[in-house]
XYZ file of C-alpha atoms in Angstrom:
444
model
C -0.438 0.004 -0.199
C 2.661 2.535 0.592
C 4.135 1.855 -2.937
C 0.844 2.449 -4.865
C 0.257 5.741 -2.697
C 4.019 6.514 -3.870
C 2.403 5.638 -7.378
C -0.906 8.454 -6.720
C 1.285 10.807 -5.299
C 4.125 10.907 -7.804
C 1.717 10.750 -11.207
C -1.237 12.460 -9.783
C -3.060 9.551 -10.043
C -6.248 9.013 -8.311
C -6.903 5.641 -6.782
C -9.985 4.183 -5.081
C -9.518 0.905 -2.629
C -11.991 -0.804 -1.204
C -10.173 -2.635 2.556
C -11.734 -3.809 5.315
C -10.155 -3.186 8.606
C -7.502 -1.943 7.716
C -4.396 -1.623 10.447
C -3.763 1.966 11.176
C -0.707 2.094 9.423
C -2.114 1.501 6.081
C -5.296 3.511 7.122
C -3.015 6.464 7.244
C -1.596 6.013 4.053
C -5.284 7.392 2.840
C -5.810 10.815 1.981
C -9.737 10.270 1.485
C -12.461 8.210 3.212
C -15.523 7.386 2.450
C -17.834 5.571 5.300
C -20.999 3.873 3.623
C -23.464 2.265 5.651
C -27.005 0.741 4.462
C -26.553 2.045 1.274
C -25.938 5.714 2.862
C -23.327 8.081 2.648
C -22.292 8.879 6.149
C -18.498 10.423 5.577
C -17.287 11.755 2.443
C -14.243 13.448 2.758
C -10.334 14.361 4.204
C -9.496 11.042 6.645
C -7.733 13.616 8.648
C -10.893 15.194 9.708
C -12.540 11.857 10.012
C -11.968 11.487 13.869
C -12.517 15.124 14.826
C -16.341 14.398 12.663
C -17.085 11.702 14.888
C -16.677 13.476 18.424
C -18.035 16.094 17.176
C -21.288 13.933 16.917
C -20.728 12.385 20.276
C -18.602 9.667 18.703
C -15.096 10.178 20.177
C -12.210 7.341 19.017
C -10.952 5.552 22.549
C -7.543 5.038 23.204
C -5.499 2.912 21.577
C -7.854 2.082 19.540
C -7.564 1.751 15.786
C -9.400 4.782 14.004
C -10.547 2.306 11.497
C -12.170 -0.213 13.535
C -13.961 2.150 15.785
C -15.779 3.489 12.776
C -16.575 0.836 11.590
C -17.384 -0.336 14.704
C -19.962 2.489 15.329
C -21.663 2.419 12.200
C -22.226 -1.212 11.324
C -25.146 -2.911 12.513
C -24.179 -6.340 11.640
C -21.694 -6.312 14.515
C -23.995 -5.410 17.407
C -26.442 -7.727 16.073
C -24.547 -10.456 17.058
C -23.270 -9.419 20.087
C -27.290 -7.756 20.853
C -28.707 -11.413 20.504
C -30.681 -11.657 24.191
C -29.503 -8.277 25.575
C -31.791 -5.729 26.544
C -30.341 -3.039 26.149
C -31.044 -3.382 22.294
C -27.730 -2.704 21.499
C -29.065 -2.799 16.829
C -31.198 0.675 17.641
C -28.410 1.999 19.241
C -25.873 1.916 16.030
C -29.458 2.807 14.233
C -29.959 5.963 16.113
C -25.698 6.684 15.201
C -25.903 5.969 11.716
C -29.014 8.695 11.721
C -27.031 10.892 13.423
C -23.791 11.011 11.112
C -26.013 10.677 8.318
C -27.584 14.039 8.955
C -24.517 15.895 10.444
C -22.211 15.351 7.570
C -25.397 16.481 4.964
C -25.153 19.623 6.805
C -21.516 20.184 7.218
C -19.087 22.555 4.787
C -17.374 19.302 4.258
C -20.965 17.979 1.971
C -20.930 21.480 0.368
C -17.261 20.853 -0.979
C -18.314 17.907 -2.335
C -21.401 18.786 -4.046
C -19.428 21.894 -5.783
C -16.492 19.351 -6.523
C -19.252 17.322 -8.514
C -20.815 20.047 -9.871
C -17.279 21.294 -11.409
C -16.639 17.603 -12.174
C -19.922 17.175 -14.121
C -19.455 20.152 -15.797
C -16.048 20.085 -17.699
C -16.344 18.576 -21.013
C -13.318 16.698 -24.062
C -10.880 13.804 -24.026
C -9.427 14.925 -19.942
C -13.520 13.468 -18.606
C -13.194 10.747 -21.149
C -12.966 7.055 -20.772
C -10.392 6.058 -22.720
C -6.836 4.264 -23.905
C -4.008 6.653 -22.153
C -1.492 5.715 -24.282
C -0.694 5.883 -28.177
C -1.571 2.636 -30.342
C 2.244 1.916 -31.064
C 2.974 1.689 -27.297
C 0.067 0.065 -26.047
C 1.110 -2.317 -28.774
C 4.689 -2.831 -27.453
C 4.012 -3.217 -23.940
C 1.656 -5.509 -24.418
C 3.805 -7.623 -26.752
C 6.675 -6.872 -24.861
C 4.475 -8.014 -21.169
C 2.975 -11.008 -23.224
C 6.620 -12.168 -24.492
C 8.102 -12.400 -21.003
C 4.600 -14.361 -19.851
C 5.442 -17.261 -22.249
C 8.822 -16.800 -22.323
C 8.623 -17.257 -18.102
C 6.040 -20.025 -18.381
C 7.465 -23.614 -19.237
C 4.501 -24.812 -20.247
C 3.074 -22.280 -23.042
C 5.533 -23.286 -25.563
C 9.023 -24.963 -23.691
C 7.362 -28.244 -22.973
C 6.031 -27.904 -26.108
C 8.738 -27.972 -28.012
C 10.578 -30.635 -26.341
C 7.666 -32.572 -27.382
C 8.181 -31.264 -30.882
C 11.174 -32.718 -31.219
C 10.380 -35.958 -29.987
C 7.604 -36.724 -32.421
C 9.414 -35.351 -34.814
C 12.273 -37.798 -34.077
C 10.085 -40.677 -34.308
C 8.192 -39.195 -37.697
C 11.774 -38.768 -38.641
C 12.784 -42.529 -37.581
C 9.510 -44.724 -38.914
C 9.685 -42.658 -42.793
C 13.827 -43.029 -42.364
C 15.063 -43.150 -46.192
C 11.971 -43.485 -48.040
C 13.264 -43.889 -51.388
C 11.628 -43.574 -54.798
C 10.095 -46.622 -55.267
C 6.349 -46.779 -56.216
C 5.314 -47.448 -52.258
C 6.890 -43.977 -51.136
C 4.154 -42.023 -52.670
C 1.860 -43.624 -50.018
C 4.298 -42.883 -47.575
C 5.179 -39.543 -48.499
C 1.750 -38.152 -48.381
C 1.064 -40.235 -45.142
C 3.980 -38.009 -42.998
C 2.898 -35.020 -44.875
C -0.457 -35.449 -43.822
C 1.133 -35.982 -40.259
C 2.685 -33.080 -40.576
C 0.136 -30.566 -41.604
C -2.526 -32.329 -39.388
C -1.307 -33.987 -35.755
C 2.219 -31.139 -35.450
C -0.445 -28.629 -35.345
C -3.177 -29.731 -34.081
C -1.022 -29.516 -30.562
C -1.008 -25.831 -30.888
C -4.174 -26.188 -29.149
C -1.820 -26.499 -26.119
C -2.075 -22.780 -25.499
C -5.868 -22.351 -24.733
C -5.805 -22.254 -20.945
C -3.072 -19.352 -21.277
C -5.862 -17.750 -24.050
C -8.396 -17.745 -21.334
C -6.123 -16.575 -18.432
C -4.996 -13.664 -21.196
C -8.931 -12.590 -22.104
C -9.824 -12.584 -18.472
C -6.786 -9.895 -18.146
C -7.204 -7.852 -21.213
C -11.287 -8.136 -19.746
C -10.955 -6.105 -16.469
C -7.998 -3.494 -18.119
C -10.541 -2.881 -21.289
C -12.885 -2.026 -18.654
C -10.451 0.447 -17.027
C -9.551 1.897 -20.690
C -6.132 0.586 -20.641
C -5.654 -0.309 -24.512
C -8.515 -1.774 -27.332
C -9.147 -4.561 -28.680
C -6.735 -4.264 -31.899
C -3.652 -3.313 -29.716
C -4.531 -6.858 -27.588
C -4.985 -8.897 -31.112
C -1.817 -7.234 -32.648
C 0.345 -8.016 -29.658
C -0.724 -11.219 -28.649
C 0.025 -12.447 -32.398
C 3.807 -10.923 -32.580
C 4.831 -12.590 -28.853
C 3.760 -15.538 -29.937
C 5.284 -15.667 -33.287
C 9.237 -16.201 -32.275
C 8.235 -19.324 -30.672
C 6.071 -20.923 -33.174
C 8.657 -20.089 -35.598
C 11.332 -22.009 -33.440
C 8.795 -24.819 -33.118
C 8.178 -24.973 -37.016
C 12.498 -24.910 -38.089
C 14.188 -27.221 -35.600
C 12.081 -30.240 -34.859
C 10.398 -30.102 -38.078
C 14.359 -30.042 -39.824
C 15.086 -33.673 -38.519
C 11.712 -35.215 -39.316
C 12.031 -33.766 -43.058
C 15.827 -34.595 -43.674
C 15.699 -38.285 -42.248
C 12.765 -39.363 -44.263
C 15.024 -38.154 -47.416
C 12.585 -35.881 -48.469
C 13.712 -33.438 -50.997
C 16.795 -31.701 -50.306
C 16.788 -27.991 -52.202
C 16.989 -25.438 -49.282
C 13.810 -23.751 -50.826
C 11.970 -26.596 -50.591
C 13.013 -26.721 -47.098
C 12.427 -23.117 -46.209
C 8.939 -23.674 -48.054
C 8.126 -26.755 -46.222
C 9.208 -24.903 -42.350
C 6.638 -22.182 -44.107
C 3.565 -23.955 -44.149
C 3.671 -25.709 -40.795
C 4.459 -22.173 -39.346
C 1.590 -20.356 -40.693
C -0.518 -23.501 -40.037
C 0.190 -23.160 -36.012
C -0.461 -19.616 -36.213
C -3.724 -21.044 -37.955
C -4.470 -23.390 -35.362
C -3.121 -20.288 -32.118
C -6.019 -17.375 -34.043
C -8.275 -20.758 -34.382
C -8.230 -21.392 -30.740
C -8.469 -17.376 -29.309
C -11.667 -16.821 -30.925
C -13.025 -19.977 -29.466
C -11.508 -18.713 -26.164
C -13.388 -15.338 -26.397
C -17.106 -17.375 -26.952
C -16.285 -20.588 -24.607
C -14.144 -19.509 -22.213
C -14.184 -22.802 -19.823
C -10.929 -24.821 -20.172
C -12.240 -28.067 -20.824
C -15.605 -27.397 -23.514
C -13.599 -24.593 -25.370
C -10.529 -27.527 -26.026
C -13.486 -30.206 -27.149
C -14.590 -27.419 -29.106
C -11.858 -26.591 -30.909
C -10.823 -29.810 -31.565
C -13.922 -30.867 -32.727
C -13.658 -28.196 -35.555
C -9.915 -28.701 -36.693
C -11.302 -32.960 -36.528
C -14.007 -31.552 -39.225
C -11.526 -29.692 -41.168
C -9.059 -33.187 -41.606
C -11.678 -35.055 -42.325
C -12.619 -32.600 -45.705
C -9.268 -31.680 -46.630
C -8.907 -34.382 -49.077
C -6.663 -37.142 -48.083
C -9.115 -39.460 -45.871
C -11.914 -39.523 -49.029
C -9.942 -37.877 -52.052
C -11.444 -34.677 -52.747
C -13.592 -36.489 -55.728
C -15.196 -38.395 -53.528
C -16.306 -36.595 -50.711
C -20.299 -35.853 -50.403
C -20.622 -32.703 -52.140
C -23.368 -31.264 -48.917
C -21.032 -29.891 -46.566
C -17.978 -31.922 -46.486
C -17.102 -30.928 -49.818
C -18.957 -27.194 -50.276
C -17.864 -25.609 -47.768
C -15.989 -27.510 -45.408
C -13.814 -28.862 -47.979
C -12.381 -24.805 -49.164
C -12.586 -23.227 -45.521
C -10.272 -26.563 -43.507
C -7.073 -24.952 -43.739
C -5.421 -28.462 -44.068
C -6.776 -28.338 -47.842
C -4.133 -25.405 -48.441
C -1.256 -27.036 -46.274
C -1.688 -30.333 -47.876
C -1.420 -29.295 -51.382
C 1.379 -26.736 -50.652
C 3.030 -29.463 -49.475
C 2.775 -32.202 -51.741
C 3.261 -29.794 -54.611
C 6.851 -28.631 -53.361
C 7.847 -32.386 -52.595
C 6.360 -34.773 -55.135
C 6.765 -31.840 -58.733
C 9.966 -32.973 -59.949
C 10.875 -36.194 -58.639
C 9.621 -39.185 -60.469
C 9.053 -42.901 -59.273
C 9.566 -46.157 -60.181
C 6.165 -48.128 -61.536
C 4.158 -50.540 -59.218
C 5.065 -53.420 -61.301
C 8.744 -52.329 -61.424
C 11.151 -52.583 -64.244
C 12.109 -49.088 -66.009
C 8.185 -47.890 -65.926
C 8.779 -44.542 -64.341
C 5.758 -42.252 -62.591
C 6.488 -38.257 -62.847
C 5.354 -36.175 -59.629
C 3.014 -33.974 -61.412
C 1.232 -37.549 -62.674
C 1.132 -38.617 -58.817
C -0.284 -35.252 -57.767
C -2.954 -35.351 -60.833
C -4.045 -38.787 -60.530
C -3.117 -40.377 -57.282
C -3.997 -37.874 -55.152
C -6.443 -35.716 -57.225
C -4.214 -31.980 -57.070
C -5.626 -28.582 -58.032
C -2.451 -27.904 -59.998
C -3.816 -24.834 -61.719
C -1.542 -22.811 -59.638
C 1.485 -23.056 -57.868
C 2.758 -23.748 -54.349
C 3.073 -20.430 -53.369
C -0.839 -19.597 -53.731
C -1.154 -22.437 -51.652
C 0.955 -20.498 -48.887
C -0.091 -17.324 -49.614
C -3.888 -18.317 -48.474
C -2.667 -19.845 -45.559
C -1.421 -16.298 -44.579
C -4.742 -15.080 -45.456
C -6.732 -16.724 -43.449
C -4.001 -16.399 -40.503
C -5.218 -12.650 -40.669
C -8.665 -13.579 -41.352
C -8.589 -15.749 -38.197
C -7.070 -12.710 -36.200
C -9.360 -9.908 -37.674
C -12.873 -13.012 -36.690
C -10.916 -13.141 -32.870
C -11.602 -9.114 -33.255
C -14.901 -8.974 -33.765
C -15.744 -12.117 -31.488
C -14.108 -9.651 -28.539
C -15.591 -6.282 -30.368
C -19.117 -8.085 -30.091
C -18.707 -9.775 -26.665
C -18.434 -6.217 -25.335
C -21.738 -4.952 -26.662
C -24.132 -8.548 -26.676
C -22.721 -10.144 -22.701
C -24.535 -6.592 -21.346
C -27.321 -7.086 -23.429
C -27.663 -10.980 -22.487
C -26.852 -10.170 -19.123
C -29.470 -7.045 -18.768
C -32.458 -9.624 -20.168
C -31.301 -12.285 -18.052
C -31.675 -9.807 -15.069
C -34.942 -8.980 -16.313
C -36.682 -12.140 -16.394
C -35.720 -12.954 -13.105
C -36.739 -9.952 -11.953
C -39.648 -10.764 -13.582
C -40.326 -14.281 -12.324
C -39.535 -12.837 -8.485
C -41.968 -10.257 -9.032
C -38.709 -8.057 -8.009
C -39.325 -4.339 -8.359
C -37.271 -2.535 -11.183
C -34.842 -0.597 -8.977
C -33.476 -2.965 -6.612
C -31.329 -1.200 -3.285
C -27.938 -1.998 -2.776
C -26.749 -1.913 0.870
C -23.603 -2.131 1.950
C -22.957 -3.874 5.429
C -19.076 -3.203 5.491
C -17.907 0.235 5.811
C -15.776 0.474 3.336
C -12.341 2.737 2.904
């Protein structure tokens, strides 16, 4: 509390603290005091005048007693209700009389008149000084949020470091299972299966960050409520802070599986391979952030995100070739909106084009990689692999925009839904339209 008071005085900020039964040391740190009882203001003014105000009305603070305890005891009926059970003196009524005396005295005091003048003056003010909003420039918001998010991710071993270790282990497994695939006819299916596993399972594991997304959103909503920054700054910062970790996961573990399996050796092929994996991971993180903004529960959110990805994997054209997919729903629209489709096509074009494979019966018969893509995998060869990568990058941006929309809509819709539900409850319980709020404990 000393640190908070020092910040308030140094930077000219107003800090409101609600503390029950503070120590005398903490109580002395406050500049002003507001005492509430049964929804009424008993005192609101400089803390240095509080003891004098109580003493002048017949309620002096006894020696060796904490002033905050004395004020709380004088105006809180709850304590006396417990003490007064079976008592002939009915101390609850005495407390009510004290509250009435203090309330009337405060309303007739010069302190109250000064508060009214300050309220009127503040109400007449217009302009940015009284507008709720961000206190920093947009660029500063993005920088501060990115740094904070990056530090949190770096310090949390379960956020990316554990996933990085697991990716190393899984990619080592992939490399040993598909070690030196070769170029015979059987390698066609092996290459396709390996690339499919990388495009689906490795990206699927990005849902591991979902619990952290939920916690980040809780912090965001509290800080957003106070007007510290805008949703777009939070969206950009979250993406920038996670980008280096996802890039490390996409490059180093993937290199083990790529070169152990004996895929195309050209450096440009490996770079494209990592770019597809990197953009797919960014996509899954964006998808899980959208889910977190709509379904904030850990278990339900992970189940929802997993179900969405499972539907995309089923319709991406591997387990059923594109020509065999049922046209309602699975071909149109899921096949075209599933990012796995473009990841697989990019991978397959990157790997099979330029290669030749021995025929099924052996001998001198060979099959070109282009024929494999067209006839075996039914890939779309009307555009290059870079178009598939560009589509994935566009989907990364689109998913972040959808997350921003979900946050903005949530800010508008949730209060309306809460108000509607409250109205329904009031109607069912036959409650009045205005319900008084009773504060039983004194508030400092």
